[in-house]
XYZ file of C-alpha atoms in Angstrom:
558
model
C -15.746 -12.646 -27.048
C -14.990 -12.416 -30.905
C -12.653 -10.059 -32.254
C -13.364 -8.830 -35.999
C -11.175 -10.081 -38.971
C -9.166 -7.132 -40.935
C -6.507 -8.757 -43.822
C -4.346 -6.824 -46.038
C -5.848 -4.974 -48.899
C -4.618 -6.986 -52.147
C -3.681 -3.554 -53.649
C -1.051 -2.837 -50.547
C 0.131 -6.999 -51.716
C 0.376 -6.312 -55.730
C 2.076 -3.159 -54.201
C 4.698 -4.670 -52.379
C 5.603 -7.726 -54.301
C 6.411 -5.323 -57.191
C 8.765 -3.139 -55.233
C 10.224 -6.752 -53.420
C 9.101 -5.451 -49.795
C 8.941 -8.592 -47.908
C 5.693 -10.363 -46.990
C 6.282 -10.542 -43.675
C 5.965 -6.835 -43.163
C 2.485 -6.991 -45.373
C 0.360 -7.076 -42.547
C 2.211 -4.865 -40.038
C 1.887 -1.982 -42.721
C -1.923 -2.458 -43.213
C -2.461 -2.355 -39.507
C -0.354 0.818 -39.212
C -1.419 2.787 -42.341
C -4.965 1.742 -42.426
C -7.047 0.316 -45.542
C -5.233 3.350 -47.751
C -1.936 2.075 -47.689
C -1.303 1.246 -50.770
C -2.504 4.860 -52.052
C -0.481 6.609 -49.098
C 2.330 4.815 -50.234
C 2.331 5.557 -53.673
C 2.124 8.931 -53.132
C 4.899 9.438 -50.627
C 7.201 5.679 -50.434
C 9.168 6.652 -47.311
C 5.980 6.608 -45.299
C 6.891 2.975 -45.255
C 9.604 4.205 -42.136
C 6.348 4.508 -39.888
C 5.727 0.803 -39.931
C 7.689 -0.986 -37.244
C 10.824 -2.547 -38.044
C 11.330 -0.710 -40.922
C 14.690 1.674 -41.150
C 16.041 4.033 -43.150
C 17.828 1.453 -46.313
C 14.943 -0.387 -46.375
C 12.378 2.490 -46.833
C 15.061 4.272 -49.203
C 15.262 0.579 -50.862
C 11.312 0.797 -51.238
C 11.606 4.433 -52.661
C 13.859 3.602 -55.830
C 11.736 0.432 -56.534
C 8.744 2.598 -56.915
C 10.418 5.931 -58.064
C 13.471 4.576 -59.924
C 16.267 7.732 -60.212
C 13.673 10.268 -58.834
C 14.307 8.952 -55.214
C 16.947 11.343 -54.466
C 18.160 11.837 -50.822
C 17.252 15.185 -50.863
C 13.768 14.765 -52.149
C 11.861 16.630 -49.129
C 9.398 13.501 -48.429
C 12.057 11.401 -47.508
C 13.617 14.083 -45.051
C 10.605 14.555 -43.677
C 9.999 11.019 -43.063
C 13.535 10.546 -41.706
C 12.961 13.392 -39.155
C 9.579 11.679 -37.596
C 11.160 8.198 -38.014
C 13.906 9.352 -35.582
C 11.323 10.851 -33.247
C 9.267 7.645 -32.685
C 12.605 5.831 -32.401
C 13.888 7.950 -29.249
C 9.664 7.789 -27.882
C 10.744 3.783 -27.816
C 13.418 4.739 -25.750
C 10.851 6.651 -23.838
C 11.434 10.546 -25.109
C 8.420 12.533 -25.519
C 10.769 15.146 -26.961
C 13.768 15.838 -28.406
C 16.173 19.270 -28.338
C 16.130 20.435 -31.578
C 20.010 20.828 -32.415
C 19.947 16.853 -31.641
C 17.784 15.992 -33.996
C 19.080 17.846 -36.777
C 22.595 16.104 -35.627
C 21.088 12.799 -36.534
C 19.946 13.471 -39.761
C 22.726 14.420 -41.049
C 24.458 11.300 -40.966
C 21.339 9.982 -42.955
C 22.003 11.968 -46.125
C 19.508 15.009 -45.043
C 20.888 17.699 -46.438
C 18.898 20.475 -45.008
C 17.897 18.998 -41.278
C 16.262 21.919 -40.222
C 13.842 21.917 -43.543
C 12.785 18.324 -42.684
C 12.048 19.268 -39.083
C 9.789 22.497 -40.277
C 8.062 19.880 -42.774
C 7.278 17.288 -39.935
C 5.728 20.577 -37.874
C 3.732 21.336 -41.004
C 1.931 18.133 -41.522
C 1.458 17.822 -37.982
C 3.354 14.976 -36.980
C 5.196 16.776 -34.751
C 4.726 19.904 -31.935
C 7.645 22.556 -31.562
C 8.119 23.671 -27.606
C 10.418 26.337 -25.813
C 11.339 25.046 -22.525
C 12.215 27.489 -20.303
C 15.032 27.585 -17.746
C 14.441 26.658 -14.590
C 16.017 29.257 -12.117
C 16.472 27.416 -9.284
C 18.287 24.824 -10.829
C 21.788 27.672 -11.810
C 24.260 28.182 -9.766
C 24.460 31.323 -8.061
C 27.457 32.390 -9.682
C 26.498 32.313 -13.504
C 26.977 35.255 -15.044
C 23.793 35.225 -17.678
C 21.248 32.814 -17.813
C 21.089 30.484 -20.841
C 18.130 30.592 -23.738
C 15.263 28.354 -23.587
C 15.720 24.880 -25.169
C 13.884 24.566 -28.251
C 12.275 21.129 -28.745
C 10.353 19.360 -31.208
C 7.902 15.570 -30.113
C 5.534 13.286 -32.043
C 2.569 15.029 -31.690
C 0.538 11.663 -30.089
C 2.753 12.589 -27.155
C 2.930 16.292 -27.032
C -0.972 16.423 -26.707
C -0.887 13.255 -24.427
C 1.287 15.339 -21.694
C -0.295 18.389 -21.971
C -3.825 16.237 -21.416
C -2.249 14.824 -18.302
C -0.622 18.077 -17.150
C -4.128 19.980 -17.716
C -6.147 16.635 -15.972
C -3.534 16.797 -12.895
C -4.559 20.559 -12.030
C -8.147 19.974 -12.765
C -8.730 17.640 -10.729
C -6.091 19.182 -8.255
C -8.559 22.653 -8.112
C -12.056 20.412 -7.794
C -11.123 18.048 -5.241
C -13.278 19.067 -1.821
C -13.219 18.223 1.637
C -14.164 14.257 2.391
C -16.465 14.022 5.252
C -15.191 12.600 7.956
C -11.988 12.622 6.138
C -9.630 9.801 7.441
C -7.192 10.064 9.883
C -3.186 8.476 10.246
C -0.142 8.046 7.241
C -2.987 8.025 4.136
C -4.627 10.791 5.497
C -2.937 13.535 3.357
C -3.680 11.477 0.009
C -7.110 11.596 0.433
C -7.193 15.056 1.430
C -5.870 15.734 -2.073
C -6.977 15.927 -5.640
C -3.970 13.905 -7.196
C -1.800 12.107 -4.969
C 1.462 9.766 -5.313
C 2.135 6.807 -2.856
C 5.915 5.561 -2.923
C 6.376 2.185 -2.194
C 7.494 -1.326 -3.129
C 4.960 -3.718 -4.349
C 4.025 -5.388 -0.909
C 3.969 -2.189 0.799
C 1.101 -0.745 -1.001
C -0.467 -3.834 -1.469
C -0.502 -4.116 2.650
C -1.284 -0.317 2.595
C -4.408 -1.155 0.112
C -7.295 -1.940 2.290
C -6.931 0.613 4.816
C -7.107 2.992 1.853
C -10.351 1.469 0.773
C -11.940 1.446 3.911
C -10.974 4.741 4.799
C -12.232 6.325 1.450
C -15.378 4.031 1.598
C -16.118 5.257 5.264
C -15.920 8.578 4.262
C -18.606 7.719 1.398
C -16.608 7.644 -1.524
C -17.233 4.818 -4.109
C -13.696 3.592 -4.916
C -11.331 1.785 -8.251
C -8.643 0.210 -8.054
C -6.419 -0.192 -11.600
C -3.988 -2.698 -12.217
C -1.974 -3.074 -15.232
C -3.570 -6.381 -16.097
C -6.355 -8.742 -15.089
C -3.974 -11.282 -13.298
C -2.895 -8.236 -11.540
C -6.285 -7.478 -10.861
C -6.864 -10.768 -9.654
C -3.777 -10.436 -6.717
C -5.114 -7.132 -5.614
C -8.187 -7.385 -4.047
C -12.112 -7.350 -4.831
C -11.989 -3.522 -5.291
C -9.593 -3.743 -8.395
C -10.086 -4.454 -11.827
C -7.581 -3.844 -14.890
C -7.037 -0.580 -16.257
C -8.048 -1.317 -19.471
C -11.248 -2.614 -18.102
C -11.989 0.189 -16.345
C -11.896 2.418 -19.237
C -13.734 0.490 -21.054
C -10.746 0.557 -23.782
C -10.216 -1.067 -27.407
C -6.585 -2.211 -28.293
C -5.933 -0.867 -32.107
C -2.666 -2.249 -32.603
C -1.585 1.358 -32.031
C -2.612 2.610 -29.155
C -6.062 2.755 -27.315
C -9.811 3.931 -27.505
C -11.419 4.282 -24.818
C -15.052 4.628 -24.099
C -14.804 6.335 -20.719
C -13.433 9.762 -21.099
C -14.036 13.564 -20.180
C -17.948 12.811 -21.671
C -18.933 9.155 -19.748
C -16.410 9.282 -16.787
C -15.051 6.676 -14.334
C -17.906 6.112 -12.001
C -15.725 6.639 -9.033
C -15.159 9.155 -5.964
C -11.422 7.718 -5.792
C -9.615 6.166 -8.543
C -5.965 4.062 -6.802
C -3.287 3.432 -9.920
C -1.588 0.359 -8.808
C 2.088 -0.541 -9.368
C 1.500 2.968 -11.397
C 5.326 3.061 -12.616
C 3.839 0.817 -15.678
C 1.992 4.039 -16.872
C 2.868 5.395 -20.248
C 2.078 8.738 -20.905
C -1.001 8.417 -23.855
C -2.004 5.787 -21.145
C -1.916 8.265 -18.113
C -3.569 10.546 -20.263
C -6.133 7.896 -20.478
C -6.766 7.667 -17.015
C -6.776 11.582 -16.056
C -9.510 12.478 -18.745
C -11.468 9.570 -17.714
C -12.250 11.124 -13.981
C -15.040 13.871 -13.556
C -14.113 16.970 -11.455
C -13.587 15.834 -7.916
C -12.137 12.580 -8.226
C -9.657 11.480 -6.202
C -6.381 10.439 -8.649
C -3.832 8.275 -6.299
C -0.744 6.736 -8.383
C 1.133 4.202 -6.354
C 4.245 2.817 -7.338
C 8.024 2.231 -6.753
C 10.409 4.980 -7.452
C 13.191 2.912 -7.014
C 11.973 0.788 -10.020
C 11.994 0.369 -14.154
C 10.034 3.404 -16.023
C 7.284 2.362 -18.194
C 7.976 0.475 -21.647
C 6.277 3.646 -23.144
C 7.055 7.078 -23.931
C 7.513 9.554 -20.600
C 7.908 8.438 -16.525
C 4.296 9.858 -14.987
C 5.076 8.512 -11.934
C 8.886 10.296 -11.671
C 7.185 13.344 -13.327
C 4.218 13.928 -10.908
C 7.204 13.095 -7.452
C 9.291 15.754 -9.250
C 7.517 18.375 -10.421
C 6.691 18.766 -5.965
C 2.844 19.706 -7.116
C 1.329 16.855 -5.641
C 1.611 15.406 -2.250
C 3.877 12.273 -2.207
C 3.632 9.267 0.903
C 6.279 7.061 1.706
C 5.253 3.985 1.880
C 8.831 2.358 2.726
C 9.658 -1.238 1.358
C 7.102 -3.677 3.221
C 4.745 -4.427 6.372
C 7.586 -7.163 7.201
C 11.141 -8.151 6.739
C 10.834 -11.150 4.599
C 13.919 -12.298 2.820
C 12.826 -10.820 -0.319
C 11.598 -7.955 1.213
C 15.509 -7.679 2.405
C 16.963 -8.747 -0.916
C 14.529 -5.706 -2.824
C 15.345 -3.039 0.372
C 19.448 -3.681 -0.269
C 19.296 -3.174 -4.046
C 17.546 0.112 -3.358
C 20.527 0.927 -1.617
C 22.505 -0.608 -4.424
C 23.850 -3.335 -2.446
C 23.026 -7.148 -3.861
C 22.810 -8.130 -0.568
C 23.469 -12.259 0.863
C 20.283 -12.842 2.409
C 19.134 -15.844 4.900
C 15.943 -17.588 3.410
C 15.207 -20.948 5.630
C 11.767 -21.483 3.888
C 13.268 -20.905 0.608
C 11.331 -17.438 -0.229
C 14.575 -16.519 -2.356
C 17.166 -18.626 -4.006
C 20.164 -18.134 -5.765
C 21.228 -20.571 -8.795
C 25.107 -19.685 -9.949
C 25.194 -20.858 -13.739
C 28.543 -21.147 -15.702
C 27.069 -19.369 -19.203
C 23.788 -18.567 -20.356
C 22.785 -22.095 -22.039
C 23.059 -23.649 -18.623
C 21.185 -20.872 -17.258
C 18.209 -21.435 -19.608
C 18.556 -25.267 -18.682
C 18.663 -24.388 -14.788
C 15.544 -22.417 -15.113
C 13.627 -25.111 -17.018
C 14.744 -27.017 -13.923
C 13.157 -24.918 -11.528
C 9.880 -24.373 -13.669
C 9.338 -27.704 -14.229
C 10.669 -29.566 -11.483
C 12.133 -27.809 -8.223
C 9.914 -25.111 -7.781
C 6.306 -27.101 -7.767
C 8.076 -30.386 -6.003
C 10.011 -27.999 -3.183
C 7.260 -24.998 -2.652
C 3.796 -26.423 -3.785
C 3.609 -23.566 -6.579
C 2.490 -25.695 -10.546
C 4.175 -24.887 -13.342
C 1.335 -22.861 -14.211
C 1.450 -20.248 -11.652
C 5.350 -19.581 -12.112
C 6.887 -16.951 -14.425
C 10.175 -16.542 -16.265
C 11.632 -13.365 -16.569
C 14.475 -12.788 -19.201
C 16.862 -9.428 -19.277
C 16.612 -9.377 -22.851
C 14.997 -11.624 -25.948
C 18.312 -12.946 -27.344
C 21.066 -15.253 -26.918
C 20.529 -18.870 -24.965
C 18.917 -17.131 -22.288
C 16.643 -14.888 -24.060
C 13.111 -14.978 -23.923
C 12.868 -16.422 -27.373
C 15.339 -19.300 -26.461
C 13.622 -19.906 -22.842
C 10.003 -20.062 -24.260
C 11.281 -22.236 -26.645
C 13.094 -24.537 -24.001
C 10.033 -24.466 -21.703
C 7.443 -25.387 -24.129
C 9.905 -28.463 -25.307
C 9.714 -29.797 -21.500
C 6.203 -28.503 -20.835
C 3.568 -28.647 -24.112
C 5.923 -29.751 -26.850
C 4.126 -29.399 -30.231
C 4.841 -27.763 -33.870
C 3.140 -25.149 -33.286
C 0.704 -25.297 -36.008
C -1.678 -22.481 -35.296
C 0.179 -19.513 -36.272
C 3.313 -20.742 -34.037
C 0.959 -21.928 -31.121
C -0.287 -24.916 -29.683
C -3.331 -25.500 -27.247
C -1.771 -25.607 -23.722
C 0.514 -23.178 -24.286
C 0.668 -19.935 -22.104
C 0.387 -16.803 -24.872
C 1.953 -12.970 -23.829
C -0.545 -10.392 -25.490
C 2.520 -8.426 -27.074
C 0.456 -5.633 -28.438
C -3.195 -4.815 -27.158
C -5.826 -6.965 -28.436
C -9.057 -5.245 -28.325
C -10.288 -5.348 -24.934
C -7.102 -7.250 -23.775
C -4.224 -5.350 -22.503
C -0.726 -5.463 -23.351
C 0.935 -7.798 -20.491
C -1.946 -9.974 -20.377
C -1.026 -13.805 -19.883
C -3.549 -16.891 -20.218
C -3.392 -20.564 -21.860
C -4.524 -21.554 -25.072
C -7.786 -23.393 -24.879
C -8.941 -24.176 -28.619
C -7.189 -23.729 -31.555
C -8.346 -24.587 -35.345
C -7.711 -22.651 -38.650
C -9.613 -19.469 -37.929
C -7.415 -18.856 -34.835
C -7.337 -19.514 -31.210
C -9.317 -19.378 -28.096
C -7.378 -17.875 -25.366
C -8.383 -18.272 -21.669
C -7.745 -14.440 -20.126
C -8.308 -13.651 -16.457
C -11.313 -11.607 -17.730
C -12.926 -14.937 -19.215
C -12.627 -16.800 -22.742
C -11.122 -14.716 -25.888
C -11.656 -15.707 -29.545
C -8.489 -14.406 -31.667
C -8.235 -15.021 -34.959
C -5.288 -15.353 -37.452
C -5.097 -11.807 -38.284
C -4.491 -10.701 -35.262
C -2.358 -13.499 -33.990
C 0.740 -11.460 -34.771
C 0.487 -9.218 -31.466
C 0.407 -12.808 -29.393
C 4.192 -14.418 -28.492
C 5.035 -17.235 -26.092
C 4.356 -16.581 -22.245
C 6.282 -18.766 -20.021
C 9.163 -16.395 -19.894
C 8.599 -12.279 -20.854
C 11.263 -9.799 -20.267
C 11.310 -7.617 -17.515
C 9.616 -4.871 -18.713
C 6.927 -6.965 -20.309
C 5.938 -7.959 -17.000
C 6.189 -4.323 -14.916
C 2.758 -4.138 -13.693
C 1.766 -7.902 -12.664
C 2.782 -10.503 -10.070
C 3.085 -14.050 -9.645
C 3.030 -16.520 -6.595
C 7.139 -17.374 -8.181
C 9.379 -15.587 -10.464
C 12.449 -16.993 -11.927
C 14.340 -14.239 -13.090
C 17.272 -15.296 -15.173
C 19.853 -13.150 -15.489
C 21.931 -13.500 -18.905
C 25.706 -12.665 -19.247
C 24.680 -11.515 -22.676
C 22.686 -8.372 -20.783
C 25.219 -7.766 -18.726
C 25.855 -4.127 -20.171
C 21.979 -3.567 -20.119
C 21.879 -4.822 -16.685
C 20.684 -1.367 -13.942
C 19.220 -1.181 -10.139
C 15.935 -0.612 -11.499
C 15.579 -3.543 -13.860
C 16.832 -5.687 -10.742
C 14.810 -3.848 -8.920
C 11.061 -4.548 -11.234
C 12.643 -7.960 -11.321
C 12.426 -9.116 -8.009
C 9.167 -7.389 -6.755
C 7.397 -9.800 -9.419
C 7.062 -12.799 -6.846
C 4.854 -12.707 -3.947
C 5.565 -16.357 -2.510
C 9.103 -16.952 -4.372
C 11.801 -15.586 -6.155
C 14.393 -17.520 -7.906
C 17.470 -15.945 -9.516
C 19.365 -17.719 -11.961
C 22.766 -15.707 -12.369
C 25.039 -15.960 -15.282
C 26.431 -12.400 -15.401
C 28.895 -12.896 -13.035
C 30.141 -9.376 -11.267
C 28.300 -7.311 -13.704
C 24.642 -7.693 -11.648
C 26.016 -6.466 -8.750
C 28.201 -3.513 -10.891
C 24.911 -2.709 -11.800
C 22.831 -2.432 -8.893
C 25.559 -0.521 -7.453
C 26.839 1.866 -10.147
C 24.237 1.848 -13.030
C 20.772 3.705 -13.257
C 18.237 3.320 -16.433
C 19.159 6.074 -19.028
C 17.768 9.527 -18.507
C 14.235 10.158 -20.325
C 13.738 13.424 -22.148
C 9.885 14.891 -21.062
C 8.030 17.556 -20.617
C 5.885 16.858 -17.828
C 7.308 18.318 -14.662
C 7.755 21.913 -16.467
C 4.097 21.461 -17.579
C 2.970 20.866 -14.069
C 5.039 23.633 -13.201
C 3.820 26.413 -14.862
């Protein structure tokens, strides 16, 4: 497979190196604003705030370069701009919306002189959706005297429409769902009975629960899918699966997804099983729901006790709480491994000491994070393949974070020193080395993993689970160094061993739920290398991920 070519429009460079906007930042605004950049640009400078990385004295920075005195802080464009800049920021902390009074709070600080103006302008040119949520009753107390006013609240409109699609899709296919003959029998009996269903459970549990499903929805004549976040997950789950991406026959734009099978040309499935579903962003949920016809079978599996996706909204949290949909307990595992013990005690929040004989989990103390990034080269390299038969190849890193001596910059750097050591002349890569797909290649999903096969001045040829990938230089930008991803990078896929280092530098990011994703990665091994001292077990006691801000379960709701 070839992927096409697309460079920066010369206009969008003249543009740039006039106004002394970095080159780095050439290409990531041509990929964002399309082959009119340049003209969009022009016409309105702070549009520059939608490409990523950009903030607020940068794009005012831009704004004088291009309009001189007449970029005023009160020019309307620019608050505008500012309002929708801070909505994307809080969807990458995974808000679909925002209350209104709290947006106009931060813009103020920003030199917005009229907040509310720059919110109605956003509304206007569509970039945003204005909601009233309404109070939910049974959530007072008895005693209030009068209840309060619905919440106004204003979201990007990409994720407005995307929750309302999956809101709509859920009670569809909740109404059209009829009777399976000879409908199964025992604990999976009641989500297959149903239209949409959600199956709580760690990793191993559903993965054990997986074939009876399939049989059971296959006996009863049902053709059945099985999604996975990625092909290597794909790979671990069974004939039956196939990543999601795949499925939908979807094209990565740098921006989101297109997908072939939709409401029109629909999954050709009678049951449709979301694996490790806690991965699912909302525009990709959305995705999923339009894709099946009336009467398919939707069944979202995942682990409530883990990380919510890297995306905008929590589907999975959404669908358990808005009680609309059946939900089955699958519990933590068939057995009671050591790591099955480890994972059930920090879903207690308890970091519990845990007896391992054969070596399933290990502990490795470390006095600061540069010896952790050395111990973990260690166990990569050396200890792991030598002690437990797993290669190099088939073990991942894990990282809390992407900074510091035990970031996943630092660690990929440190492991391809030890394991393909080479400048890195093809856009920062080398053949042999393991590549992350960062942002969605077309065809290839984000989270995707594979080694570099071929590599000359056109690009590189990339060895995916689904087969061979040509990607050239353009697009070699939404690639970065695999042997070690963070956490959330990898929510979605497993490996036979994880090493998940844990930095002291993340200690105040550390929660139950990233320990949680963490250490359901491995199916053979886990290693943890620890650097943060009390704060991991602070954390799995004490600290949950920070509340998201959606729309969902009042959707559902009605």
């Amino acid at each position: 497979m070839t992927f096409p070519t697309s460079d920066p429009t010369p206009d969008l460079a003249e543009l740039f190196a006039g106004a002394g906007v970095p080159e780095p930042y050439l290409a990531p605004a041509a990929a964002r604003l399309g082959p009119d950049a340049a003209r969009l640009l022009r016409a309105d400078p702070w549009r520059l705030l939608l490409v990523p990385g950009v903030g607020p004295e940068q794009a005012d920075h831009f704004a004088r370069g291009l309009l001189g005195p007449a970029a005023e802080p009160a020019d309307p464009r620019r608050g505008r701009a500012l309002a929708v800049h801070l909505l994307v920021r809080a969807a990458r902390h995974g808000h679909t919306a925002l209350p209104v009074p709290e947006l106009a709070a931060a813009l103020a600080p920003l030199k917005v002189t009229e907040p509310l103006a720059a919110i109605r302008a956003a509304l206007d040119e569509g970039e945003a959706m204005h909601f009233l949520e309404e109070v939910d009753f049974d959530a007072l107390p008895d005693d209030i005297d009068e209840a309060p006013d619905p919440v106004e609240l204003v979201g990007l409109a990409r994720y407005a429409l995307a929750e309302e699609a999956v809101a709509e899709g859920v009670m569809r296919l909740s109404m059209t769902a009829e009777p399976l003959p000879d409908g199964p029998t025992g604990r999976l009996a009641e989500a297959l009975a149903h239209g949409v269903s959600v199956l709580h459970g760690s990793p191993g549990a559903v993965e054990a629960a997986l074939p009876e499903l399939v049989e059971a929805a296959r006996a009863a004549g049902a053709r059945v899918a099985v999604a996975t976040a990625t092909g290597r997950a794909a790979a671990g789950a069974g004939p039956a699966a196939v990543a999601l991406h795949r499925l939908l026959e979807a094209t990565g734009t740098g921006d989101g997804l297109v997908c072939a099978r939709d409401e029109q040309r629909p999954v050709e499935a009678d049951v449709v099983v979301a694996l490790d579903a806690g991965w699912l962003d909302v525009e990709t949920a959305a995705a999923l729901v339009e894709a099946c016809a009336d009467g398919t079978r939707l069944m979202l599996c995942g682990d409530p006790a883990g990380l919510p996706p890297a995306g905008p909204g929590r589907v999975l949290a959404d669908l358990a709480e808005s009680g609309t949909v059946p939900v089955t307990d699958l519990g933590d595992g068939p057995g009671r491994s050591p790591l099955d013990a480890l994972v059930a005690g920090v879903r207690r929040g308890d970091l519990p000491r845990v007896e391992a004989p054969d070596r399933e989990v290990v502990v490795v103390p470390a006095a600061d994070d540069a010896e952790a990034a050395h111990r973990a080269v260690q166990l990569v390299a050396d200890s792991i393949p030598r002690a437990l038969g797993v290669p190099a190849d088939e073990v991942q890193v894990l990282g809390t974070g992407t900074a510091g001596p035990a970031g996943t910059v630092a660690l990929n750097a440190a492991l391809k020193e030890r394991l393909n050591p080479g400048p890195g002349a093809h856009g920062g890569f080398d053949v042999g080395d393991r590549v992350l797909v960062a942002v969605a290649l077309p065809e290839v999903p984000t989270g995707e993993t594979g080694p570099v096969t071929g590599a000359d001045e056109d690009g590189l040829t990339i060895e995916f689970p689904g087969g061979p990938v040509r990607v050239p230089t353009a697009l070699l930008g939404r690639l970065r160094h695999g042997r070690a991803m963070t956490v959330g990078q990898a929510h979605g896929t497993r490996w036979p061993a994880v090493v998940a280092v844990v930095s002291g530098e993340a200690a105040g990011r550390l929660s139950g739920p990233l320990a949680v994703t963490a250490f359901t990665r491995g199916r053979r091994h886990l290693s943890i290398v620890h650097a943060a001292g009390p704060a991991l077990a602070r954390a799995v006691r004490e600290s949950a991920v920070p509340a998201r801000r959606t729309r969902l379960v009042g959707l559902l709701r009605g």
